[in-house]
Coordinates of C-alpha atoms and ligand atoms in Angstrom, one line a residue:
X108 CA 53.6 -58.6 -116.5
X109 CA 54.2 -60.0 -113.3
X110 CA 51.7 -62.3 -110.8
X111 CA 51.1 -60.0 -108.0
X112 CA 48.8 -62.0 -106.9
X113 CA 51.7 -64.8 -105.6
X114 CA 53.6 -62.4 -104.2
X115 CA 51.5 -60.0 -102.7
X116 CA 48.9 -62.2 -101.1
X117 CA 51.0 -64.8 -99.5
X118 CA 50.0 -63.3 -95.8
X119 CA 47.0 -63.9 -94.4
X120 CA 46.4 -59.8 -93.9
X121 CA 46.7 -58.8 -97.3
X122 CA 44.3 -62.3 -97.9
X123 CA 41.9 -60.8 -96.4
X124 CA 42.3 -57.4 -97.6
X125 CA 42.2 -58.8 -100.8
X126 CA 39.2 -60.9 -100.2
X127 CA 37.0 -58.9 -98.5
X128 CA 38.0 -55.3 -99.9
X129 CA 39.5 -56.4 -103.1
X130 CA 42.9 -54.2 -102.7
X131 CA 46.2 -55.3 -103.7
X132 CA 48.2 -53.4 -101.3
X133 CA 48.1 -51.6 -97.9
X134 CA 48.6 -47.9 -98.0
X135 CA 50.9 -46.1 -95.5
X136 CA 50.9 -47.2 -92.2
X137 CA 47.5 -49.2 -92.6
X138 CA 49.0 -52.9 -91.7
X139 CA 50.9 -51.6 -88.6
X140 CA 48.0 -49.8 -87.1
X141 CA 45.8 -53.4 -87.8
X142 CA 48.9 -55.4 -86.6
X143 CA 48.7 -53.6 -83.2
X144 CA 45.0 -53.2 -82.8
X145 CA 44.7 -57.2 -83.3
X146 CA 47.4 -57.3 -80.5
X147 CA 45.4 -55.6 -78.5
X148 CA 47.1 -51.8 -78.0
X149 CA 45.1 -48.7 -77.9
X150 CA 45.9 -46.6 -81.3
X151 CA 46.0 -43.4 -82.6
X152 CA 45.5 -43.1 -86.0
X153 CA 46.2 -39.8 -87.9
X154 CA 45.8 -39.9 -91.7
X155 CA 44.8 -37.3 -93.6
X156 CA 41.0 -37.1 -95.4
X157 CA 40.9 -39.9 -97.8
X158 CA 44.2 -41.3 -96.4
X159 CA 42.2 -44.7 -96.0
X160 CA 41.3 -44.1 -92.2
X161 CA 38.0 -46.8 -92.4
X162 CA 39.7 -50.3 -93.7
X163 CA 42.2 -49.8 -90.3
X164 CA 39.4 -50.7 -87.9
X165 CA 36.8 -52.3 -90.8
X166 CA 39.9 -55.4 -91.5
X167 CA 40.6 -56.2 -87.9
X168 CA 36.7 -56.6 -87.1
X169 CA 36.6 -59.1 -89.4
X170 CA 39.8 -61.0 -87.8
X171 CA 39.3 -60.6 -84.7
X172 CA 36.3 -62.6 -81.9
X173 CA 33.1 -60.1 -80.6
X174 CA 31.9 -57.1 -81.8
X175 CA 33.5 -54.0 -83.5
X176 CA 31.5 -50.6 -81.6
X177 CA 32.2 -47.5 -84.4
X178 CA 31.6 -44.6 -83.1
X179 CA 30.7 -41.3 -85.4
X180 CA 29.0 -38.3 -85.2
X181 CA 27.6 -37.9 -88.7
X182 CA 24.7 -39.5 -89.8
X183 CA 25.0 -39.8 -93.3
X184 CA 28.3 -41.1 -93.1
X185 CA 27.1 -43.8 -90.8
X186 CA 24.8 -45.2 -93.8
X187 CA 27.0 -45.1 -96.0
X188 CA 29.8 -46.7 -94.7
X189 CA 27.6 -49.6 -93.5
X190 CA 26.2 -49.7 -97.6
X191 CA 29.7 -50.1 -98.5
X192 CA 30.1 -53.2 -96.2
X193 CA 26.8 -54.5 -96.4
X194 CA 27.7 -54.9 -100.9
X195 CA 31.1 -56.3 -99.2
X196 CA 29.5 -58.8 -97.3
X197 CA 30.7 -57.6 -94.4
X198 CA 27.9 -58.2 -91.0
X199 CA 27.3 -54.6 -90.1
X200 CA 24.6 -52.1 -89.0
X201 CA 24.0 -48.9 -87.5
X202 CA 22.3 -47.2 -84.7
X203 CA 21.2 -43.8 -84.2
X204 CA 17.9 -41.1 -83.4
X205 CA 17.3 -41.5 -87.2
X206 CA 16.4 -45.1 -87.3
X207 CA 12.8 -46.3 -86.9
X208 CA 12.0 -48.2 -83.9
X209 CA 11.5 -51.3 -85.3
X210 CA 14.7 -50.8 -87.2
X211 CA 16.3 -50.4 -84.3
X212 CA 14.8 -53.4 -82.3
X213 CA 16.1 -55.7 -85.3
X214 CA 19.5 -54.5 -85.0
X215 CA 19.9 -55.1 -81.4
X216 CA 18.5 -58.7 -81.8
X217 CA 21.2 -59.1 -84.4
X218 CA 23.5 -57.8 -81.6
X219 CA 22.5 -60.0 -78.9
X220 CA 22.4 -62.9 -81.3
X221 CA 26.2 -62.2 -82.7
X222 CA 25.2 -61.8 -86.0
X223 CA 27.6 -58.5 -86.1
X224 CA 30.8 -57.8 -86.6
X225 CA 30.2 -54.1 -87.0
X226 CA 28.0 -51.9 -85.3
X227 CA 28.2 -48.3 -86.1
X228 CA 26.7 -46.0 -83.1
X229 CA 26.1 -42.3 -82.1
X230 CA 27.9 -41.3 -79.3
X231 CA 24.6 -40.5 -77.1
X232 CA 23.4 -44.0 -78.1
X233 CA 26.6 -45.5 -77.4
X234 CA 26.3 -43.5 -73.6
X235 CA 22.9 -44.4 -72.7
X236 CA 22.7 -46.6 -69.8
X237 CA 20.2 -49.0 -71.4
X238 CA 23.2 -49.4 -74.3
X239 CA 26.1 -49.6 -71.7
X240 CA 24.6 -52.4 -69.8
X241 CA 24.1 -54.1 -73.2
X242 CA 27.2 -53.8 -73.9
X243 CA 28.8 -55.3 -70.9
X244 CA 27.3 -58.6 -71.7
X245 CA 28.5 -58.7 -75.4
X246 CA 31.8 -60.1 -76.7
X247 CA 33.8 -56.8 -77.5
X248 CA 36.3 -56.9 -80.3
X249 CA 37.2 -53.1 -80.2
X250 CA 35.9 -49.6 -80.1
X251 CA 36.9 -47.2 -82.9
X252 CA 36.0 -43.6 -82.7
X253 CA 36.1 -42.0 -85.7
X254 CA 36.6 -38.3 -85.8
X255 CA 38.3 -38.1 -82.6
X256 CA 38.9 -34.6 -83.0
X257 CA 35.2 -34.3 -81.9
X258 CA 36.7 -34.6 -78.2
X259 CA 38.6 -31.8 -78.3
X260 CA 38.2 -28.3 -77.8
X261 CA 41.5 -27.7 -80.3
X262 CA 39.6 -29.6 -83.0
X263 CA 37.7 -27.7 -85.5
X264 CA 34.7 -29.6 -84.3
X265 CA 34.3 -29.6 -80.6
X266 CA 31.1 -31.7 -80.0
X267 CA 30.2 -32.0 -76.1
X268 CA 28.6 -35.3 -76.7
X269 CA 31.9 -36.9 -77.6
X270 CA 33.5 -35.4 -74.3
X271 CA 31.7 -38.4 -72.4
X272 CA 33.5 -40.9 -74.3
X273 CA 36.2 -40.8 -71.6
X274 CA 34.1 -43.3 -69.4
X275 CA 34.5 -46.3 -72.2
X276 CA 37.8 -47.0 -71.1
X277 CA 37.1 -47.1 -67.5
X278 CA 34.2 -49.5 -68.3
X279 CA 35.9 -51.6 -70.8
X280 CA 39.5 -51.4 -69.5
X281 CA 40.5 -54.5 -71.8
X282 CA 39.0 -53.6 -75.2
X283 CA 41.8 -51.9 -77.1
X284 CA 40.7 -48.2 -78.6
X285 CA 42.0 -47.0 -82.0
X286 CA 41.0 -43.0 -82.1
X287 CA 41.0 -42.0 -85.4
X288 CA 41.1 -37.9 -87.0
X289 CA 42.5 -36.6 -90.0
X290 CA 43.5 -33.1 -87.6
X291 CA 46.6 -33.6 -86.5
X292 CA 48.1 -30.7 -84.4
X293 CA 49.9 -31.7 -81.6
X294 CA 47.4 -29.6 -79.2
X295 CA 44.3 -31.5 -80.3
X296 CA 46.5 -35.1 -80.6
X297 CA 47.4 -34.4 -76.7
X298 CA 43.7 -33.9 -75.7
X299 CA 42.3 -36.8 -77.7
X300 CA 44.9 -38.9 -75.6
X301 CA 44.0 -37.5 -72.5
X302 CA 40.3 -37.3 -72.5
X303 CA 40.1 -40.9 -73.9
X304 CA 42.4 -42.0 -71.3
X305 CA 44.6 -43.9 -73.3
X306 CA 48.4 -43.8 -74.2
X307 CA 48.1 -45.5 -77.7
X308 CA 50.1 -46.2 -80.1
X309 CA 50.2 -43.4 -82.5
X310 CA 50.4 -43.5 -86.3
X311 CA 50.7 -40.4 -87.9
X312 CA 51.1 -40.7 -91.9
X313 CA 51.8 -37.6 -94.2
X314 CA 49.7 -34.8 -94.4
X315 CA 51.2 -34.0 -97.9
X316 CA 49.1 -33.3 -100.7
X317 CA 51.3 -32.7 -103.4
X318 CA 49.1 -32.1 -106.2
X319 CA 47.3 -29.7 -104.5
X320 CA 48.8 -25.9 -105.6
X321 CA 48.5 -23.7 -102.4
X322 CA 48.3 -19.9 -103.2
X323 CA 46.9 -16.4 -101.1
X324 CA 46.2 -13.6 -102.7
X325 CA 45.9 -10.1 -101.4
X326 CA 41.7 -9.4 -101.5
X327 CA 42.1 -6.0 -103.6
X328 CA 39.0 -6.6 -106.0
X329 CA 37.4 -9.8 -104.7
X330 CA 35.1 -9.8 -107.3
X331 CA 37.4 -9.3 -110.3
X332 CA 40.0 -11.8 -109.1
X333 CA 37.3 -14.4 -108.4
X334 CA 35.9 -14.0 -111.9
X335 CA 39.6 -14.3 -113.4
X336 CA 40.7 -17.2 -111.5
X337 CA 37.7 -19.0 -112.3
X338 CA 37.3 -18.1 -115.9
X339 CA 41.5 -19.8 -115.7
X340 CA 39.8 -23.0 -114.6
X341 CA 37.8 -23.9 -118.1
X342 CA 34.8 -24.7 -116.4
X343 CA 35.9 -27.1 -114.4
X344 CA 34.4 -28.4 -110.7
X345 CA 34.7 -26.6 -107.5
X346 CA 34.0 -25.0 -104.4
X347 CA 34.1 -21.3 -103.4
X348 CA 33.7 -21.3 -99.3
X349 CA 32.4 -17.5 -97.9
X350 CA 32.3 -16.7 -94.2
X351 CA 28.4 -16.1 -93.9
X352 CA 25.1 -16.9 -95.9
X353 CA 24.5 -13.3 -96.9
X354 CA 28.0 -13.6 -98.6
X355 CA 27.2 -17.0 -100.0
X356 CA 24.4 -15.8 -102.0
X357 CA 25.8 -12.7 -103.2
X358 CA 28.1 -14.0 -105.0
X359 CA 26.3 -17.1 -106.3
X360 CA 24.0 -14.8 -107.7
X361 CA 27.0 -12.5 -109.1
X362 CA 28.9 -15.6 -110.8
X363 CA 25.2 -16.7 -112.7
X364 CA 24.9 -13.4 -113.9
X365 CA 28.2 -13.7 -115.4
X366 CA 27.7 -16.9 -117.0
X367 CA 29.1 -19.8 -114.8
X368 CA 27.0 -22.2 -113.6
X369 CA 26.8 -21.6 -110.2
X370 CA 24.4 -22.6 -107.0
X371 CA 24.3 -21.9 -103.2
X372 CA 24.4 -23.8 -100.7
X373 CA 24.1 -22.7 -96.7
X374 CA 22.3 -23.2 -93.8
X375 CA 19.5 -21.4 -94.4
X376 CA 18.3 -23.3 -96.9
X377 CA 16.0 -26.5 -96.9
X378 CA 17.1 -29.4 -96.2
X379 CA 15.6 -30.7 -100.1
X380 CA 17.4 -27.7 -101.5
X381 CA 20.6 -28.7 -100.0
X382 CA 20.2 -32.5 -100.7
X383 CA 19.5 -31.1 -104.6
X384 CA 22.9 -29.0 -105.0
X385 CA 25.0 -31.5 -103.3
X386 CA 23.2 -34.2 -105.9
X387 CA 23.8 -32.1 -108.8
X388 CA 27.8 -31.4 -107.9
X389 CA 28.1 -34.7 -107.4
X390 CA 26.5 -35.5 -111.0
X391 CA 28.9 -32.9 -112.4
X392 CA 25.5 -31.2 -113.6
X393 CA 26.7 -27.8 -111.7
X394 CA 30.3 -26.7 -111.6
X395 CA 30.7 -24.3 -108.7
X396 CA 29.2 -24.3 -105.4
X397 CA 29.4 -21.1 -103.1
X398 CA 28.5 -22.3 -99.6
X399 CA 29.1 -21.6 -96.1
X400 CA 31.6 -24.4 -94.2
X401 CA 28.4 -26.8 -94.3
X402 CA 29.2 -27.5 -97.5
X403 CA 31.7 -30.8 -97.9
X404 CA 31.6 -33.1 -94.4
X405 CA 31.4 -36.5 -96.1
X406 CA 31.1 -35.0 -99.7
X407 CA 33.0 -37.8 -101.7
X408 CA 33.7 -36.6 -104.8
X409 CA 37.3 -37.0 -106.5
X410 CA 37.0 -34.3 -109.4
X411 CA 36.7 -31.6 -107.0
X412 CA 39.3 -29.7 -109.4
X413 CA 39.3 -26.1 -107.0
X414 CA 38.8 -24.7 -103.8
X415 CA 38.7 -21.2 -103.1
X416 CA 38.4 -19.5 -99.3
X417 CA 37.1 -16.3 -100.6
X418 CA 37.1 -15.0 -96.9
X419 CA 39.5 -16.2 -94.7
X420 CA 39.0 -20.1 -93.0
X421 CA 38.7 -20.4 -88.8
X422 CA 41.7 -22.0 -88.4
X423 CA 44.7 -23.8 -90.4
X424 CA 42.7 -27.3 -89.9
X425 CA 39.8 -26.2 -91.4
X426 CA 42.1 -24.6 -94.2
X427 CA 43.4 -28.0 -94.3
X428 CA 39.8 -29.8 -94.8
X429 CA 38.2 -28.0 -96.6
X430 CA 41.1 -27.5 -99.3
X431 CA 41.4 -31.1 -99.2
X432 CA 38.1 -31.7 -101.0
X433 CA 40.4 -30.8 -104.3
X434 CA 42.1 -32.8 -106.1
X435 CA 41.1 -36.6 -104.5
X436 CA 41.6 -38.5 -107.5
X437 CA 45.5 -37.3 -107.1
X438 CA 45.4 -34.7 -110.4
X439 CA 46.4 -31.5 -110.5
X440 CA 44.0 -29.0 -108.0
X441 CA 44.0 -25.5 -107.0
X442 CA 43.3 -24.0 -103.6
X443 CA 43.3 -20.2 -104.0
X444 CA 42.4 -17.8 -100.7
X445 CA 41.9 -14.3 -101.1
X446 CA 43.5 -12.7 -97.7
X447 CA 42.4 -9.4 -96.3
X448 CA 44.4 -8.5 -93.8
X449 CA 41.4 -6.1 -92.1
X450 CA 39.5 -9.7 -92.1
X451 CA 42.0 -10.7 -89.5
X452 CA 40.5 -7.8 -87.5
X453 CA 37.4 -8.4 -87.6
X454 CA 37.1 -11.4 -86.8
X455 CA 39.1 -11.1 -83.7
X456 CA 36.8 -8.8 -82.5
X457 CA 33.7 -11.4 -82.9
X458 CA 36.0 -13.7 -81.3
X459 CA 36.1 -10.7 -78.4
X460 CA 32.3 -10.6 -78.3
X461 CA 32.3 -14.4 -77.0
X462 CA 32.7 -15.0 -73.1
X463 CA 36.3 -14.5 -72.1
X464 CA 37.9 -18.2 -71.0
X465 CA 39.8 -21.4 -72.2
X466 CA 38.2 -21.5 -75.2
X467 CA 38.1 -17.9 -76.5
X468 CA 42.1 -18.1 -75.9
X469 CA 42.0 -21.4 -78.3
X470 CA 40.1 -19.8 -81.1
X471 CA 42.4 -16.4 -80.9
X472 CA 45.3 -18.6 -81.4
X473 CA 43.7 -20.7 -84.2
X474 CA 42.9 -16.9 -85.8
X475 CA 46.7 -16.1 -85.3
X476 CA 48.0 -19.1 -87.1
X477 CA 45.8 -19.1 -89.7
X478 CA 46.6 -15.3 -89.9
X479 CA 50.4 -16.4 -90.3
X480 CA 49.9 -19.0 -92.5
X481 CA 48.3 -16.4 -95.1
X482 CA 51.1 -13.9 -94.5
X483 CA 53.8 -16.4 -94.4
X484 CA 57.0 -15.5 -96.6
X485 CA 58.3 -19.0 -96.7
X486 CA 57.0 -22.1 -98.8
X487 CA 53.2 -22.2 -98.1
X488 CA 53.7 -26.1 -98.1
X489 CA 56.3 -26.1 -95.1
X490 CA 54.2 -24.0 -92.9
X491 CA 51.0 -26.4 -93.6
X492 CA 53.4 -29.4 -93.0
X493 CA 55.1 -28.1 -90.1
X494 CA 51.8 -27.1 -88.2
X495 CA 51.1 -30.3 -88.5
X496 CA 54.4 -31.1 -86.8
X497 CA 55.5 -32.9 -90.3
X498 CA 58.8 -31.5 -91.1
X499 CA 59.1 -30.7 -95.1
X500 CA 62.8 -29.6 -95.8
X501 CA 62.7 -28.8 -99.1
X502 CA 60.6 -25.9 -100.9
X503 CA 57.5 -27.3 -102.6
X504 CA 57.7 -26.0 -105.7
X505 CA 53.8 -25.6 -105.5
X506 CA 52.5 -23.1 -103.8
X507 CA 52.4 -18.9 -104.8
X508 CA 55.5 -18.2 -102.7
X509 CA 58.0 -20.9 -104.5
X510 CA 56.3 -20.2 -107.7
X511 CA 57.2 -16.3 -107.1
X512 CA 59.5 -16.0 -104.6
X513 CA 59.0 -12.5 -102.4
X514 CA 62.6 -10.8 -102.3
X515 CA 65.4 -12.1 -100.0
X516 CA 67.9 -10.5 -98.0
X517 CA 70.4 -11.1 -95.3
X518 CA 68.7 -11.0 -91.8
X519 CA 70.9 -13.0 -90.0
X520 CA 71.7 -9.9 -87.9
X521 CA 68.2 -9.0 -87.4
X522 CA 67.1 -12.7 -86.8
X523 CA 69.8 -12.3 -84.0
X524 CA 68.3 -8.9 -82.4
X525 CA 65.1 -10.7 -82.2
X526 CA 66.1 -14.3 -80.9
X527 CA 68.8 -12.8 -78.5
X528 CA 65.6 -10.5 -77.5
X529 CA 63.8 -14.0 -76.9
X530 CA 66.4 -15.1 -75.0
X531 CA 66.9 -12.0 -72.8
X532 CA 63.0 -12.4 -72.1
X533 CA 63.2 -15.6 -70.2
X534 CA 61.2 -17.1 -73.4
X535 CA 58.1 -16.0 -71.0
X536 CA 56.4 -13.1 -73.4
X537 CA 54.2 -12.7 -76.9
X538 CA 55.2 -11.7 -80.1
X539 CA 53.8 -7.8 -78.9
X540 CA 55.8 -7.8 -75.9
X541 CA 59.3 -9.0 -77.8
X542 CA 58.4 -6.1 -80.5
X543 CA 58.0 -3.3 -77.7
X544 CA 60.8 -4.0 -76.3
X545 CA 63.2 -4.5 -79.6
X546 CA 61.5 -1.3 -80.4
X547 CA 62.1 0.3 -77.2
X548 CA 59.1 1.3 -75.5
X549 CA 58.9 3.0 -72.5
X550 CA 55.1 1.8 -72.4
X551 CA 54.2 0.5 -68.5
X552 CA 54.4 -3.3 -69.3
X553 CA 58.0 -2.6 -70.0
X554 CA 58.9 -0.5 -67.8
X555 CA 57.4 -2.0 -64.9
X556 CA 59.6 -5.2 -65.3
X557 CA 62.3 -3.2 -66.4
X558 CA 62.6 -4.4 -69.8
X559 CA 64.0 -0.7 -70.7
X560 CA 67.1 -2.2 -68.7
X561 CA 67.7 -5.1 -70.8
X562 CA 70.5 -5.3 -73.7
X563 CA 68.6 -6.1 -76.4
X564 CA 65.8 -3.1 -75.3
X565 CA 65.4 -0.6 -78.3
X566 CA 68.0 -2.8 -80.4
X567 CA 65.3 -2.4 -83.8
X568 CA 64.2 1.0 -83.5
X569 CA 64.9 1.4 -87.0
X570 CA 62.2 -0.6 -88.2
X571 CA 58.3 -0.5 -87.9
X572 CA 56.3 -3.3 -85.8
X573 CA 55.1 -5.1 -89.3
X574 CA 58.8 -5.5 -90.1
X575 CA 59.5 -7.2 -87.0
X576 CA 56.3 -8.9 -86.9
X577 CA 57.1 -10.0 -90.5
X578 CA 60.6 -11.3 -89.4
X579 CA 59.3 -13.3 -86.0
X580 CA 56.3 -15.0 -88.2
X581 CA 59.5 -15.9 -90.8
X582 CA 61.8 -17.2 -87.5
X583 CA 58.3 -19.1 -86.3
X584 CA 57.7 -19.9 -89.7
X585 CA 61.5 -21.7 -90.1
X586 CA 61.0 -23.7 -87.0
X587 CA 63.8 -21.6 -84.8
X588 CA 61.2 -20.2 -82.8
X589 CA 58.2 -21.5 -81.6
X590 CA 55.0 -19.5 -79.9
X591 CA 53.7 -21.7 -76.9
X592 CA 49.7 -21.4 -76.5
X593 CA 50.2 -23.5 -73.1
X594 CA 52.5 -20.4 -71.6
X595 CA 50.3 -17.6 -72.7
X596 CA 51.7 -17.9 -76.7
X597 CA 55.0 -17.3 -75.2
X598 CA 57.9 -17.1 -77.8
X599 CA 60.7 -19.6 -77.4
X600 CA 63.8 -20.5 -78.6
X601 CA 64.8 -23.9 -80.5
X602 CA 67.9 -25.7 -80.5
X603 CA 68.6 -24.8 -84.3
X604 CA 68.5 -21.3 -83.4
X605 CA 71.7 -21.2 -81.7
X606 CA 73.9 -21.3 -84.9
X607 CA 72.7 -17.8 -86.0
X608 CA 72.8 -16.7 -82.6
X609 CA 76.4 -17.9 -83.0
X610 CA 77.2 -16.3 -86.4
X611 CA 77.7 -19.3 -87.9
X612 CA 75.3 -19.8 -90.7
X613 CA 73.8 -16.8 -92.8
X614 CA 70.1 -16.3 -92.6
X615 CA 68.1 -15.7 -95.6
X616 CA 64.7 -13.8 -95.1
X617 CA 61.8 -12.8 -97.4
X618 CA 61.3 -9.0 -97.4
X619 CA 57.9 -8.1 -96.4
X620 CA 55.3 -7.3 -98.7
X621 CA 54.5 -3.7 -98.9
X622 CA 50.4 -5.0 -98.3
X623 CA 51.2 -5.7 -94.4
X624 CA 52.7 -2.6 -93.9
X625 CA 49.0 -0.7 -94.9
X626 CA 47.8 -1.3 -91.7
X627 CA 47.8 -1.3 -88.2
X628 CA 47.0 -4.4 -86.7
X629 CA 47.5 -5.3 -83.7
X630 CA 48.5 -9.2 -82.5
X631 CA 46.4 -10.4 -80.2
X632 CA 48.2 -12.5 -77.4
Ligands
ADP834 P1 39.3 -41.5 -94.7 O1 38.3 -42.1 -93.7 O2 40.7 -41.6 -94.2 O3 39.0 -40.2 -95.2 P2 38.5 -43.7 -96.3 O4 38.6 -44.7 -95.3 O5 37.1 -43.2 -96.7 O6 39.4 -42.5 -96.0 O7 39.2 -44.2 -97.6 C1 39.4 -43.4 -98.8 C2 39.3 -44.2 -100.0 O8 40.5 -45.0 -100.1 C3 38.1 -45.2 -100.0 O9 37.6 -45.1 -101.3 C4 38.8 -46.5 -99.8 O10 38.0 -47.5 -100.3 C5 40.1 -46.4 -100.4 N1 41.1 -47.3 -99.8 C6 41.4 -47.4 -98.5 N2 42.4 -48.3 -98.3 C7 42.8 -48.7 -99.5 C8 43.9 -49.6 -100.0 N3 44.6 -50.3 -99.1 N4 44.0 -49.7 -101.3 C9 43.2 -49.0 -102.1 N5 42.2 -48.2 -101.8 C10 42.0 -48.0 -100.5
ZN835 ZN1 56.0 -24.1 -101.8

């Protein structure tokens, strides 16, 4: 055996990591993002859930003069983190409504006495003018917002008392920011940026979990292929996510009477209750939790050996989280969804229901996606990747569709109808629009801009909407087009389009599967 020791810890970063945390190394992207913070830049930090997010704002509080301000909207999180330090030896406390008063007093007499390098707040304590005038007569090392995402109405979480956190740079022009979020679409990167009012540097570290085994299933008997995947897992731990409580305990209550050991966990239940099944899946003393999408924020628990969406998840980021909980400890992990289309459906018609505005058009484009990404023909793994804007050019190997390929044929010509169609279009209309008018309707949206005129109008007759549909997803899907929310989800063109356009490469596409062809759905624009 070697001496890492000599030849790792002969800087004074990776002393101190070494000291203080007691890790050897730095993972991805950790000592760049601490390098720039220290020299004071504004950062954004993307890693994924468990990418190691914390020790990027917890080291340089130690190195650097004043005060580290953290602020985070969970509670829970907020006591434990400052545990965690506390057993390091690290100075640090926390602030928030849950704290007694005289708690509370202490800790701001530690503060004004500089007995803290770490200060953990809630974003309406951090914003309360009593704290803000505190503030401004403290030495200020930094200010790192955990969750960014929060700040964002593309984030999964949009909380309105983040949205004020836009005034901390005007105040404190000179303490450098590092935003932190483990969602990483471009959307909700731009509008952390911009609401923070900052131009950071950005680190943005793989979103890859390759242990994890991605597969969708058509829902045909939800309750039979639940019980057969799980009785596949040998009573191993996991977590089945439904869409409501009602769901939740229906089938909790189904899986006990057929033997697994089961709870429920929601909402609607008591707080105690809640605390108990979270205790006991963390014990290992239950295998299976059903719950609602309140089940998991914070859960740290590295055996999570499964994850199943038994209806289909909001949006690919919350797909992304909440499948994420599998497999932490880097072992193999399942995360199975059962897809029906007619869910699709129905939830766009609750998203219908809401008032009509900014934000209704942001959560029917989060259904679309997510809507793709179930249908999707090509490598589950690529799509994931690439809607995070992380390019993955080979197959994963992984995931349902590599494992069993849907059949492929030659649609270079047909990829051409549809991207010349694009082209023809001004890249200005939706994926219905495009199929009209490759279909060739004579339907008033068409008409009236003369689209009938146009080359490319009636060019795919032959073929129904969901084969067209199918084949735009798969061009979407294979980065040559792209569907720009922005522009009204426009379709456009990319540069690597132009080689089939050309005829110069062949295009391979999956054949659609006869289950999208059953019914009528409509794509919302
Ligand atoms: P995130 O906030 O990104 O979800 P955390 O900051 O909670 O992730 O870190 C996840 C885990 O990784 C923690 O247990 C943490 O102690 C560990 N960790 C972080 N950085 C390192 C490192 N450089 N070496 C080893 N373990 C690390
Ligand atoms: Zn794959």
């Amino acid at each position: 055996m070697q001496t890492p020791a000599l030849e790792i810890h002969d800087d004074p970063l990776s002393q101190r990591l070494a000291q203080v945390f007691g890790y050897r190394n730095f993972r991805d992207g950790q000592r760049e993002v601490i390098e720039r913070v220290c020299g004071g830049q504004d950062c954004l930090v993307i890693m994924p859930t468990g990418g190691g997010k914390s020790l990027c704002y917890q080291l340089p509080a130690l190195l650097m003069d004043g005060i580290t301000i953290v602020v985070s909207p969970l509670i829970s999180l907020m006591k434990d983190q400052v545990d965690s330090l506390l057993q390091t030896g690290v100075a640090a406390a926390y602030l928030n409504s849950s704290l007694p008063r005289e708690r509370s007093a202490e800790v701001l007499k530690q503060l004004r006495h500089g007995e803290l390098k770490l200060l953990y707040v809630s974003p309406e304590r951090l914003l309360s003018s009593d704290f803000i005038e505190r503030m401004q007569s403290l030495p200020l090392a930094m200010f790192a917002i955990d969750e960014a995402h929060c700040i964002s109405q593309w984030g999964h979480d949009f909380r309105p008392e983040y949205a004020a956190l836009g005034q901390l740079k005007q105040l404190f022009p000179y303490v450098p920011m590092m935003a932190l979020t483990a969602t990483a679409d471009q959307a909700t990167r731009q509008s952390i940026c911009e609401r923070l009012g900052i131009d950071p540097f950005r680190l943005l570290s793989s979103f890859d979990r390759p242990n994890i085994r991605y597969t969708v299933a058509e829902k045909l008997n939800a309750a039979n292929q639940l019980r057969h995947f799980l009785t596949q897992q040998n009573g191993t731990n996991g977590i089945i996510y439904c869409s409501s409580r009602r769901r939740v305990d229906e089938v909790a209550d189904r899986l006990c009477l057929q033997g697994f050991n089961a709870k429920a966990y929601h909402a609607g239940m008591t707080q105690e209750d809640r605390g108990a099944v979270q205790d006991s899946f963390l014990k290992d003393q239950i295998d299976i939790v059903v719950a609602t999408v309140a089940f998991g924020m914070g859960i740290n628990k590295s055996n999570v050996r499964f994850v199943v969406h038994y209806d289909i998840p909001k949006s690919i980021e919350a797909y992304y989280q909440e499948t994420g909980r599998a497999g932490r400890d880097g072992l193999d992990a399942e995360a199975f969804m059962l897809f029906d289309p007619a869910d699709i459906g129905r939830v766009r018609h609750l998203i219908e229901q809401a008032e009509p505005g900014p934000q209704q058009q942001v959560e029917f484009h989060k259904l679309n996606t997510m809507a793709a990404f179930a249908e999707a023909q090509t490598c589950r793994r690529q799509v994931l990747l690439h809607y995070f804007d992380e390019s993955a050019l080979e197959p994963c190997g992984n995931c349902d569709i590599c494992l069993d390929p849907p059949k492929r044929y030659n649609g270079t010509e047909d990829a051409q109808k549809v991207l010349s169609c694009i082209f023809r279009l001004g890249q200005r209309f939706g994926i219905n629009h495009l199929i009209e008018v490759l279909r060739g309707s004579k339907s008033a949206p068409i008409v009236d801009r003369g689209h009938d005129k146009l080359t490319t109008w009636g060019i795919g007759k032959d073929k129904s909407h969901e084969y067209w549909l199918s084949v735009i997803r798969q061009l979407i899907h294979l980065g040559l087009a792209s569907q720009d929310v922005t522009r009204g989800s426009s379709i456009t063109l990319n540069p690597s389009a132009r080689p089939i356009l050309k005829g110069e490469v062949v295009l391979m596409l999956a054949e659609p599967r006869i289950q999208l062809t059953t019914t009528k759905r409509k794509v919302s624009q």
